[in-house]
Short mmCIF file of C-alpha atoms in Angstrom, two decimals:
data_model
loop_
_atom_site.label_atom_id
_atom_site.label_comp_id
_atom_site.label_asym_id
_atom_site.label_seq_id
_atom_site.Cartn_x
_atom_site.Cartn_y
_atom_site.Cartn_z
CA MET A 1 -3.86 7.16 18.65
CA ILE A 2 -5.97 3.88 18.98
CA LEU A 3 -8.25 2.95 22.08
CA SER A 4 -10.43 0.42 23.02
CA TYR A 5 -13.21 0.80 25.66
CA VAL A 6 -15.42 -2.07 26.79
CA TYR A 7 -18.92 -1.55 27.93
CA LYS A 8 -21.57 -3.75 29.43
CA ILE A 9 -24.75 -3.55 27.51
CA ARG A 10 -28.48 -4.25 28.66
CA PRO A 11 -30.46 -6.13 26.02
CA SER A 12 -34.07 -7.14 26.36
CA GLY A 13 -35.02 -10.74 26.50
CA SER A 14 -36.00 -10.73 22.81
CA GLN A 15 -32.77 -8.99 21.92
CA SER A 16 -30.87 -11.31 23.77
CA VAL A 17 -32.51 -14.28 22.14
CA LYS A 18 -32.06 -12.80 18.76
CA MET A 19 -28.05 -12.19 19.45
CA GLU A 20 -27.88 -15.88 20.38
CA SER A 21 -29.33 -17.10 17.41
CA TRP A 22 -26.99 -14.76 15.13
CA LEU A 23 -24.00 -16.58 17.07
CA ASN A 24 -25.33 -19.97 15.96
CA MET A 25 -25.69 -19.16 12.45
CA LEU A 26 -22.55 -17.20 12.20
CA ARG A 27 -20.65 -20.09 13.71
CA SER A 28 -22.18 -22.52 11.15
CA HIS A 29 -21.29 -20.04 8.51
CA TYR A 30 -17.75 -19.82 9.56
CA ASN A 31 -17.39 -23.49 9.79
CA TRP A 32 -18.90 -24.05 6.51
CA CYS A 33 -16.62 -21.24 4.71
CA LEU A 34 -13.59 -22.99 6.51
CA ALA A 35 -14.59 -26.46 5.06
CA ASP A 36 -15.19 -25.13 1.76
CA ARG A 37 -11.59 -23.66 1.57
CA ILE A 38 -10.04 -26.94 2.94
CA GLU A 39 -12.07 -29.02 0.43
CA THR A 40 -10.78 -26.75 -2.33
CA TYR A 41 -7.39 -27.00 -1.39
CA ARG A 42 -7.81 -30.95 -1.36
CA GLN A 43 -9.26 -30.69 -4.89
CA GLN A 44 -6.44 -28.68 -6.21
CA PHE A 45 -3.41 -30.03 -4.67
CA ILE A 46 -4.08 -33.69 -3.20
CA GLN A 47 -7.02 -35.21 -5.08
CA GLY A 48 -5.38 -34.47 -8.40
CA ALA A 49 -7.72 -35.08 -11.48
CA TYR A 50 -10.42 -36.67 -9.14
CA CYS A 51 -13.27 -34.46 -7.62
CA ASN A 52 -13.65 -37.10 -4.83
CA LEU A 53 -10.90 -39.94 -3.85
CA ARG A 54 -13.77 -42.32 -2.64
CA THR A 55 -15.90 -42.02 -5.67
CA GLN A 56 -13.01 -41.27 -8.11
CA ALA A 57 -15.24 -38.75 -9.98
CA GLU A 58 -13.31 -36.64 -12.59
CA ALA A 59 -12.80 -33.05 -11.65
CA TYR A 60 -14.75 -30.85 -13.98
CA PRO A 61 -15.96 -27.17 -13.47
CA LEU A 62 -19.52 -28.30 -13.31
CA THR A 63 -18.88 -30.85 -10.42
CA CYS A 64 -16.35 -29.20 -8.12
CA CYS A 65 -14.18 -26.17 -7.77
CA ILE A 66 -10.87 -26.43 -9.60
CA VAL A 67 -9.87 -22.62 -8.89
CA LYS A 68 -6.16 -22.39 -7.21
CA ASN A 69 -6.56 -20.89 -3.69
CA GLY A 70 -10.01 -20.11 -4.13
CA ALA A 71 -13.46 -21.32 -2.91
CA THR A 72 -16.92 -22.44 -4.29
CA GLY A 73 -18.42 -19.77 -6.21
CA ASN A 74 -17.81 -17.55 -9.00
CA PRO A 75 -14.04 -16.74 -9.35
CA TRP A 76 -14.36 -13.90 -11.72
CA GLN A 77 -15.42 -10.22 -11.08
CA ASN A 78 -17.64 -8.34 -13.56
CA SER A 79 -14.35 -6.32 -14.54
CA GLY A 80 -12.59 -9.53 -15.46
CA LYS A 81 -10.12 -9.50 -12.48
CA LYS A 82 -9.88 -12.73 -10.55
CA ARG A 83 -11.10 -13.18 -7.03
CA ASN A 84 -9.41 -14.34 -4.07
CA SER A 85 -11.13 -16.92 -1.65
CA GLY A 86 -12.24 -14.08 0.44
CA THR A 87 -14.30 -12.16 -1.96
CA ILE A 88 -15.48 -15.38 -3.60
CA GLN A 89 -17.43 -16.28 -0.43
CA ASP A 90 -18.43 -12.57 -0.04
CA ALA A 91 -20.05 -12.65 -3.26
CA GLY A 92 -21.66 -15.97 -2.40
CA LEU A 93 -23.52 -14.41 0.67
CA VAL A 94 -26.29 -13.47 -1.82
CA ASP A 95 -26.77 -17.22 -2.66
CA LEU A 96 -26.71 -18.13 0.91
CA LYS A 97 -29.72 -15.78 1.80
CA ALA A 98 -31.57 -17.23 -1.09
CA ALA A 99 -30.90 -20.76 -0.03
CA ARG A 100 -31.25 -20.34 3.79
CA PRO A 101 -33.79 -17.37 4.02
CA TRP A 102 -33.13 -17.20 8.02
CA TYR A 103 -29.76 -15.52 7.18
CA LYS A 104 -31.47 -12.49 6.07
CA SER A 105 -32.10 -11.56 9.77
CA ILE A 106 -28.32 -10.92 10.27
CA ASP A 107 -26.85 -7.84 9.03
CA SER A 108 -24.95 -7.90 5.89
CA ASP A 109 -21.78 -6.34 7.25
CA VAL A 110 -21.63 -8.65 10.12
CA LEU A 111 -21.59 -11.69 7.74
CA GLN A 112 -18.79 -9.99 5.77
CA ARG A 113 -16.78 -9.36 8.98
CA ASN A 114 -17.45 -13.04 9.86
CA ILE A 115 -15.68 -13.92 6.45
CA ALA A 116 -12.88 -11.50 7.24
CA ARG A 117 -12.34 -13.16 10.58
CA LEU A 118 -11.65 -16.50 8.70
CA ASN A 119 -9.25 -14.23 6.33
CA THR A 120 -7.51 -13.55 9.46
CA ALA A 121 -7.11 -16.64 10.93
CA TYR A 122 -5.35 -17.75 7.57
CA LYS A 123 -3.14 -14.80 7.53
CA ASN A 124 -1.88 -15.65 11.13
CA PHE A 125 -1.51 -19.35 9.90
CA PHE A 126 0.89 -18.07 7.04
CA ASP A 127 2.65 -16.00 9.49
CA GLY A 128 3.65 -19.10 11.36
CA ARG A 129 0.75 -19.56 13.74
CA GLY A 130 -1.83 -22.71 13.76
CA PHE A 131 -4.01 -23.79 11.27
CA PRO A 132 -7.62 -22.25 11.61
CA ALA A 133 -9.86 -24.58 13.54
CA PHE A 134 -13.58 -25.22 13.48
CA LYS A 135 -15.38 -23.30 16.22
CA ASN A 136 -17.86 -24.44 18.96
CA ARG A 137 -20.06 -22.92 21.24
CA SER A 138 -17.35 -22.37 23.78
CA ASN A 139 -14.94 -20.38 21.49
CA PHE A 140 -17.27 -18.62 19.04
CA ARG A 141 -19.01 -15.80 21.26
CA SER A 142 -18.62 -12.54 19.18
CA PHE A 143 -19.59 -10.81 16.11
CA GLU A 144 -18.45 -7.20 14.90
CA TYR A 145 -20.08 -4.30 13.07
CA LYS A 146 -18.16 -2.27 10.48
CA PRO A 147 -17.53 1.43 10.99
CA GLY A 148 -20.28 3.79 10.91
CA ARG A 149 -22.90 1.16 11.40
CA VAL A 150 -23.43 1.69 15.25
CA LYS A 151 -25.24 4.91 16.87
CA PHE A 152 -24.57 6.14 20.34
CA LYS A 153 -27.02 8.46 21.99
CA GLY A 154 -26.25 9.01 25.79
CA ASN A 155 -26.51 5.74 27.58
CA LYS A 156 -28.30 4.01 24.63
CA VAL A 157 -26.62 2.33 21.60
CA TYR A 158 -28.28 1.19 18.24
CA LEU A 159 -27.29 -1.91 16.71
CA PRO A 160 -28.61 -2.52 13.16
CA LYS A 161 -31.39 -5.18 12.84
CA ILE A 162 -31.23 -5.57 16.56
CA GLY A 163 -32.47 -2.00 17.82
CA TRP A 164 -31.59 0.37 20.56
CA MET A 165 -30.48 -0.82 23.88
CA ARG A 166 -29.24 0.59 27.03
CA PHE A 167 -25.51 0.24 28.18
CA PHE A 168 -23.41 1.22 31.31
CA ASN A 169 -21.86 4.46 30.13
CA SER A 170 -18.79 3.86 32.51
CA ARG A 171 -16.25 5.91 30.42
CA PRO A 172 -17.43 8.61 28.05
CA ILE A 173 -16.08 8.52 24.28
CA PRO A 174 -13.34 11.22 24.03
CA ASP A 175 -13.88 14.22 21.65
CA GLY A 176 -12.36 13.76 18.22
CA PHE A 177 -12.23 10.05 18.14
CA ALA A 178 -13.93 8.06 15.35
CA ILE A 179 -15.77 4.54 15.97
CA ARG A 180 -13.68 2.25 14.06
CA SER A 181 -15.31 -0.97 14.95
CA VAL A 182 -17.73 -2.34 17.52
CA THR A 183 -17.56 -5.93 18.63
CA ILE A 184 -20.45 -7.57 20.57
CA ARG A 185 -19.46 -10.36 22.94
CA ARG A 186 -21.26 -12.63 25.18
CA ARG A 187 -19.68 -13.69 28.39
CA THR A 188 -20.78 -15.43 31.41
CA ASP A 189 -21.88 -12.48 33.25
CA GLY A 190 -23.83 -10.90 30.34
CA TRP A 191 -23.22 -9.12 26.95
CA PHE A 192 -20.31 -6.75 26.49
CA MET A 193 -19.49 -4.25 23.75
CA SER A 194 -15.97 -3.42 22.74
CA VAL A 195 -15.43 -0.19 20.98
CA ARG A 196 -12.39 0.62 18.93
CA LEU A 197 -11.63 4.33 18.65
CA GLU A 198 -9.17 5.88 16.62
CA ASP A 199 -7.92 9.73 16.42
CA LYS A 200 -5.34 10.60 13.83
CA SER A 201 -4.42 13.81 14.94
CA VAL A 202 -3.29 12.56 18.38
CA PRO A 203 0.10 10.68 17.60
CA MET A 204 0.84 7.64 19.73
CA ALA A 205 3.77 8.06 22.29
CA ALA A 206 7.00 6.97 20.26
CA PRO A 207 8.86 4.42 22.19
CA LEU A 208 12.02 5.61 23.97
CA PRO A 209 15.16 4.80 22.13
CA THR A 210 17.55 2.75 24.28
CA SER A 211 20.45 5.60 23.88
CA GLU A 212 18.10 7.73 25.86
CA VAL A 213 17.22 5.44 28.68
CA LYS A 214 18.48 6.75 32.00
CA THR A 215 16.93 4.36 34.43
CA ALA A 216 15.97 0.80 34.20
CA VAL A 217 14.25 -1.88 36.47
CA GLY A 218 14.87 -5.77 36.37
CA LEU A 219 11.82 -7.78 36.99
CA ASP A 220 11.92 -11.44 37.97
CA MET A 221 8.40 -13.33 37.86
CA GLY A 222 8.08 -15.57 40.80
CA LEU A 223 5.03 -17.71 42.61
CA THR A 224 5.57 -16.68 46.31
CA LYS A 225 5.87 -13.12 45.23
CA LEU A 226 4.38 -12.00 41.75
CA VAL A 227 7.21 -9.77 40.78
CA HIS A 228 10.49 -9.19 42.31
CA CYS A 229 12.30 -5.84 41.37
CA SER A 230 16.11 -5.04 41.14
CA ASP A 231 15.45 -2.04 43.38
CA GLY A 232 14.57 -4.34 46.30
CA SER A 233 10.80 -4.16 46.13
CA ASP A 234 8.33 -6.78 45.27
CA ILE A 235 4.76 -7.33 44.16
CA PRO A 236 2.53 -9.80 46.21
CA ASN A 237 0.94 -12.75 44.63
CA PRO A 238 -2.77 -12.98 45.49
CA ARG A 239 -3.20 -16.28 44.10
CA PHE A 240 -6.81 -15.93 42.97
CA ALA A 241 -7.46 -19.53 41.78
CA THR A 242 -5.27 -21.60 43.89
CA ASN A 243 -5.76 -20.27 47.14
CA GLN A 244 -7.54 -22.76 49.75
CA LYS A 245 -10.93 -20.90 49.73
CA THR A 246 -11.37 -20.53 46.31
CA LYS A 247 -10.19 -24.11 45.53
CA ARG A 248 -12.66 -25.30 48.25
CA ILE A 249 -15.53 -23.49 46.55
CA LEU A 250 -14.78 -24.76 43.12
CA ARG A 251 -14.50 -28.20 44.27
CA ILE A 252 -18.00 -28.10 45.81
CA ARG A 253 -19.65 -26.60 42.87
CA GLN A 254 -17.92 -28.99 40.38
CA ARG A 255 -19.16 -31.62 42.77
CA ARG A 256 -22.71 -30.58 42.51
CA VAL A 257 -22.27 -30.66 38.59
CA SER A 258 -21.16 -34.27 38.84
CA ARG A 259 -24.39 -35.31 40.78
CA THR A 260 -26.95 -33.56 38.41
CA LYS A 261 -28.46 -35.57 35.35
CA LYS A 262 -26.82 -34.89 32.25
CA ALA A 263 -28.59 -32.42 29.65
CA SER A 264 -31.11 -31.60 32.64
CA VAL A 265 -31.98 -27.91 33.63
CA ASN A 266 -30.46 -28.42 37.13
CA ARG A 267 -27.08 -29.12 35.43
CA LYS A 268 -27.18 -26.19 33.52
CA LYS A 269 -27.66 -24.18 36.59
CA ARG A 270 -25.02 -25.96 38.18
CA VAL A 271 -22.52 -25.25 35.15
CA ALA A 272 -23.40 -21.67 35.21
CA SER A 273 -22.39 -21.40 38.63
CA VAL A 274 -18.88 -22.87 38.15
CA THR A 275 -18.39 -20.75 34.76
CA LYS A 276 -19.47 -17.51 36.99
CA LEU A 277 -16.60 -18.44 39.61
CA HIS A 278 -14.10 -18.60 36.86
CA SER A 279 -15.30 -15.41 35.24
CA GLN A 280 -14.85 -13.59 38.71
CA ILE A 281 -11.47 -14.98 39.34
CA ALA A 282 -10.49 -13.85 35.90
CA ASN A 283 -11.84 -10.33 36.31
CA ARG A 284 -10.10 -9.86 39.73
CA ARG A 285 -6.75 -11.20 38.15
CA ASN A 286 -7.15 -8.84 35.03
CA ALA A 287 -8.04 -5.81 37.40
CA TYR A 288 -4.96 -6.42 39.68
CA GLN A 289 -2.49 -6.95 36.77
CA TRP A 290 -3.40 -3.50 35.29
CA GLN A 291 -2.66 -1.98 38.50
CA VAL A 292 0.62 -3.85 38.89
CA ALA A 293 1.67 -2.90 35.55
CA ASN A 294 0.96 0.79 35.98
CA LYS A 295 2.85 0.87 39.13
CA LEU A 296 5.79 -1.18 37.42
CA VAL A 297 6.26 1.35 34.51
CA LYS A 298 6.31 4.28 36.99
CA LYS A 299 9.70 2.95 38.35
CA ALA A 300 11.92 3.56 35.50
CA ASP A 301 12.37 4.45 31.80
CA ALA A 302 13.08 0.94 30.66
CA ILE A 303 11.42 -2.17 32.28
CA VAL A 304 13.50 -5.42 31.66
CA VAL A 305 11.85 -8.88 31.97
CA GLU A 306 12.96 -12.51 30.67
CA ASP A 307 11.90 -13.80 27.55
CA LEU A 308 10.26 -16.80 29.17
CA ASN A 309 8.80 -19.85 27.22
CA ILE A 310 5.91 -20.37 29.48
CA GLN A 311 4.03 -22.76 27.23
CA GLY A 312 7.22 -24.99 27.41
CA MET A 313 7.36 -24.39 31.26
CA VAL A 314 3.82 -25.83 31.81
CA ARG A 315 4.32 -28.73 29.29
CA ARG A 316 3.66 -32.13 30.56
CA CYS A 317 6.90 -34.38 31.57
CA LYS A 318 7.84 -36.93 28.92
CA PRO A 319 6.54 -40.58 29.77
CA LYS A 320 9.22 -42.98 30.64
CA PRO A 321 8.21 -46.38 29.40
CA ASP A 322 9.21 -49.58 31.27
CA GLU A 323 10.84 -51.90 28.80
CA GLY A 324 10.37 -55.02 30.90
CA THR A 325 6.67 -54.83 31.75
CA GLY A 326 5.53 -52.56 28.97
CA ARG A 327 4.02 -50.02 31.45
CA PHE A 328 5.09 -46.51 32.83
CA LEU A 329 7.83 -45.56 35.25
CA PRO A 330 7.18 -42.42 37.62
CA ASN A 331 8.06 -39.26 35.61
CA GLY A 332 7.31 -36.61 38.22
CA GLN A 333 4.37 -35.24 36.68
CA SER A 334 2.31 -35.33 39.60
CA ALA A 335 4.33 -33.22 41.49
CA LYS A 336 4.83 -30.92 38.56
CA ARG A 337 0.91 -30.58 38.21
CA GLY A 338 0.82 -27.99 41.22
CA LEU A 339 3.54 -25.97 39.80
CA ASN A 340 1.83 -25.65 36.46
CA ARG A 341 -1.24 -24.73 37.96
CA SER A 342 0.72 -22.17 39.99
CA ILE A 343 2.33 -20.68 37.07
CA LEU A 344 -1.03 -20.39 35.13
CA ASP A 345 -2.74 -18.67 37.97
CA ALA A 346 0.01 -16.06 38.04
CA SER A 347 -0.27 -15.50 34.42
CA TRP A 348 3.09 -14.10 33.74
CA GLY A 349 2.49 -13.67 29.89
CA GLU A 350 -0.72 -11.70 30.25
CA LEU A 351 1.26 -9.33 33.02
CA ILE A 352 4.09 -8.96 30.53
CA SER A 353 1.66 -7.92 27.62
CA LYS A 354 0.00 -5.28 29.92
CA ILE A 355 3.35 -3.96 31.07
CA GLN A 356 4.59 -3.56 27.37
CA TYR A 357 1.03 -1.62 26.43
CA VAL A 358 1.15 0.69 29.33
CA ALA A 359 5.08 1.22 28.80
CA GLU A 360 4.25 1.99 25.07
CA LYS A 361 1.53 4.14 26.01
CA SER A 362 3.99 6.11 28.51
CA GLY A 363 6.48 6.62 25.88
CA LYS A 364 8.86 3.96 27.64
CA VAL A 365 10.11 0.74 26.42
CA LEU A 366 10.06 -2.92 27.56
CA LEU A 367 13.30 -4.97 26.97
CA LYS A 368 13.61 -8.75 27.00
CA VAL A 369 16.71 -10.65 27.88
CA ASN A 370 17.73 -14.33 27.55
CA PRO A 371 16.61 -15.87 31.01
CA ARG A 372 19.82 -18.48 30.96
CA ASP A 373 21.46 -18.81 34.36
CA THR A 374 19.93 -15.38 35.75
CA SER A 375 19.23 -17.31 38.96
CA ARG A 376 22.54 -19.07 39.26
CA GLU A 377 24.75 -16.36 38.55
CA CYS A 378 26.45 -14.14 41.20
CA SER A 379 26.09 -10.61 41.06
CA VAL A 380 29.15 -9.77 42.75
CA CYS A 381 31.70 -12.14 41.22
CA GLY A 382 29.66 -13.67 38.13
CA HIS A 383 30.35 -17.19 39.19
CA ILE A 384 27.68 -19.49 37.92
CA ASP A 385 26.87 -22.69 39.53
CA LYS A 386 23.72 -24.72 40.14
CA ALA A 387 24.34 -25.08 43.68
CA ASN A 388 24.58 -21.62 44.34
CA ARG A 389 20.47 -21.54 44.75
CA ASP A 390 18.78 -23.19 47.42
CA ARG A 391 15.05 -22.63 46.89
CA GLU A 392 14.65 -18.82 47.77
CA ARG A 393 18.30 -18.52 49.19
CA PHE A 394 21.29 -17.76 47.02
CA ILE A 395 24.97 -18.34 48.62
CA CYS A 396 27.68 -17.97 46.08
CA ASN A 397 30.15 -20.94 46.39
CA ARG A 398 32.96 -18.82 45.25
CA CYS A 399 32.70 -15.54 47.25
CA GLY A 400 30.21 -16.28 49.93
CA HIS A 401 27.67 -13.57 48.87
CA PHE A 402 24.35 -14.14 50.52
CA ASP A 403 20.92 -12.78 48.98
CA HIS A 404 17.40 -13.50 48.28
CA ALA A 405 17.34 -15.85 44.88
CA ASP A 406 14.68 -13.80 43.22
CA GLN A 407 16.12 -10.42 44.17
CA GLN A 408 19.47 -11.79 42.87
CA ALA A 409 17.92 -12.65 39.50
CA ALA A 410 16.22 -9.39 39.12
CA ARG A 411 19.60 -7.76 39.32
CA ASN A 412 21.17 -9.97 36.91
CA ILE A 413 18.13 -9.29 34.44
CA LYS A 414 18.88 -5.55 34.80
CA ARG A 415 22.55 -5.99 34.19
CA LYS A 416 21.98 -8.29 31.07
CA ALA A 417 20.03 -5.60 29.60
CA VAL A 418 22.79 -3.09 30.22
CA ILE A 419 25.29 -5.17 28.38
CA GLU A 420 22.94 -6.44 25.76
CA TYR A 421 21.34 -3.14 24.63
CA GLY A 422 24.18 -0.84 25.51
CA LEU A 423 22.23 1.43 28.26
CA LYS A 424 24.06 4.22 29.86
CA LEU A 425 22.04 4.56 33.31
CA ILE A 426 22.58 7.18 35.64
CA LYS A 427 23.20 6.42 39.43
CA VAL A 428 20.27 6.93 41.41
CA PRO A 429 20.91 7.59 45.31
CA THR A 430 19.20 4.96 47.34
CA ASP A 431 18.99 6.70 50.64
CA CYS A 432 16.48 9.32 49.57
CA GLY A 433 17.57 11.69 52.22
CA LYS A 434 17.10 9.42 54.97
CA PRO A 435 19.52 9.44 57.99
CA LYS A 436 22.44 7.23 57.68
CA GLN A 437 22.63 4.18 59.99
CA LEU A 438 25.95 4.09 61.66
CA THR A 439 27.85 0.91 62.41
CA LEU A 440 29.90 0.21 65.62
CA PHE A 441 32.89 2.50 66.15
CA GLU A 442 31.78 4.87 63.21
CA THR A 443 31.23 8.46 63.79
CA LEU A 444 29.30 11.02 61.99
CA GLU A 445 31.42 13.33 60.05
CA PRO A 446 30.54 17.10 60.34
#
């Protein structure tokens, strides 16, 4: 079993300054390694026989690297085997410390993990994700230690070349779990430590096969309500970032930032107040989503959601050029901007990820279905029509079935999963032992 715990650490003033300098040097090292690999690729595949296209200098081993898929450095090991780009840059750390002695203050394992971070970015690129990007202060905020280097003693932790420091031991490490890695991360409200734990003797809960699923619940993500369930219940949407009070506070703080002088101390203070508010919003949303995820997973054996393309839903509208004047016609982006903010504030993708994590940990399964026509199809007669839905009301044009549109969609999502995955569900009574409500001219049977 693999677990991940997060603790807030309490470094001293000198330790905070040292870790800040580490982040700056590691970011520079990461960007240099990335630029080195890009330049090596250009020399090998684009520039051809030239070391530089501008100067048209011929490529020789003494002037540039001509190793395929490599990096600047010795491409051969002492055993005669060829190195890849990651091991070449690992071997170049000795030369880096000799040329720039200030890098000696950083632990060697941290530098090696920094290169492994770049290797992971390239692996993700070859798996179909985006190309590795150069880092700046805002998106490079962490460094990692290898297993066995960090020591724990009560509410104190020892980080190599940084020293002992206190941390809030809010969750004790379970017995038998080994520390696989420790990541130090700087956030707006301080420094945090993420500990990855593993115990091979404790197996992970196997996902429930679809043939053994007895109960299922369909979930329809919304904005007025965060989640609508097929059993008739719903989860409220607190709107952490888009409610009127938060928007007003954020608008005031951003206005104060705009009134200060650039690069001044007061501006840094005002910017810190804005980032602190964003951090509070993210923390409240994260805690609420974990509560919702645990509540939803307890409902059934299988949790069914739509396979939404959220990135496409919040994409900007295509511009409409006016051929006569050369300007652009209204395309509805101004009206869609508020909808995009509400979708991003609801954070459906993060909620679905948390539901999947809790379901796998509980031995249950998360199923995804195609969202096509889930809100337009009648669950009684199966009639599909765009005119069936009127905002939050659903009125079937064929059979006259009337229902809440999102509740209707949740039941359609569950029905799609039953058909697509071949689920054999048991019928669960909905009255739960409550007395039956009699209608007019109806008598209670003995």
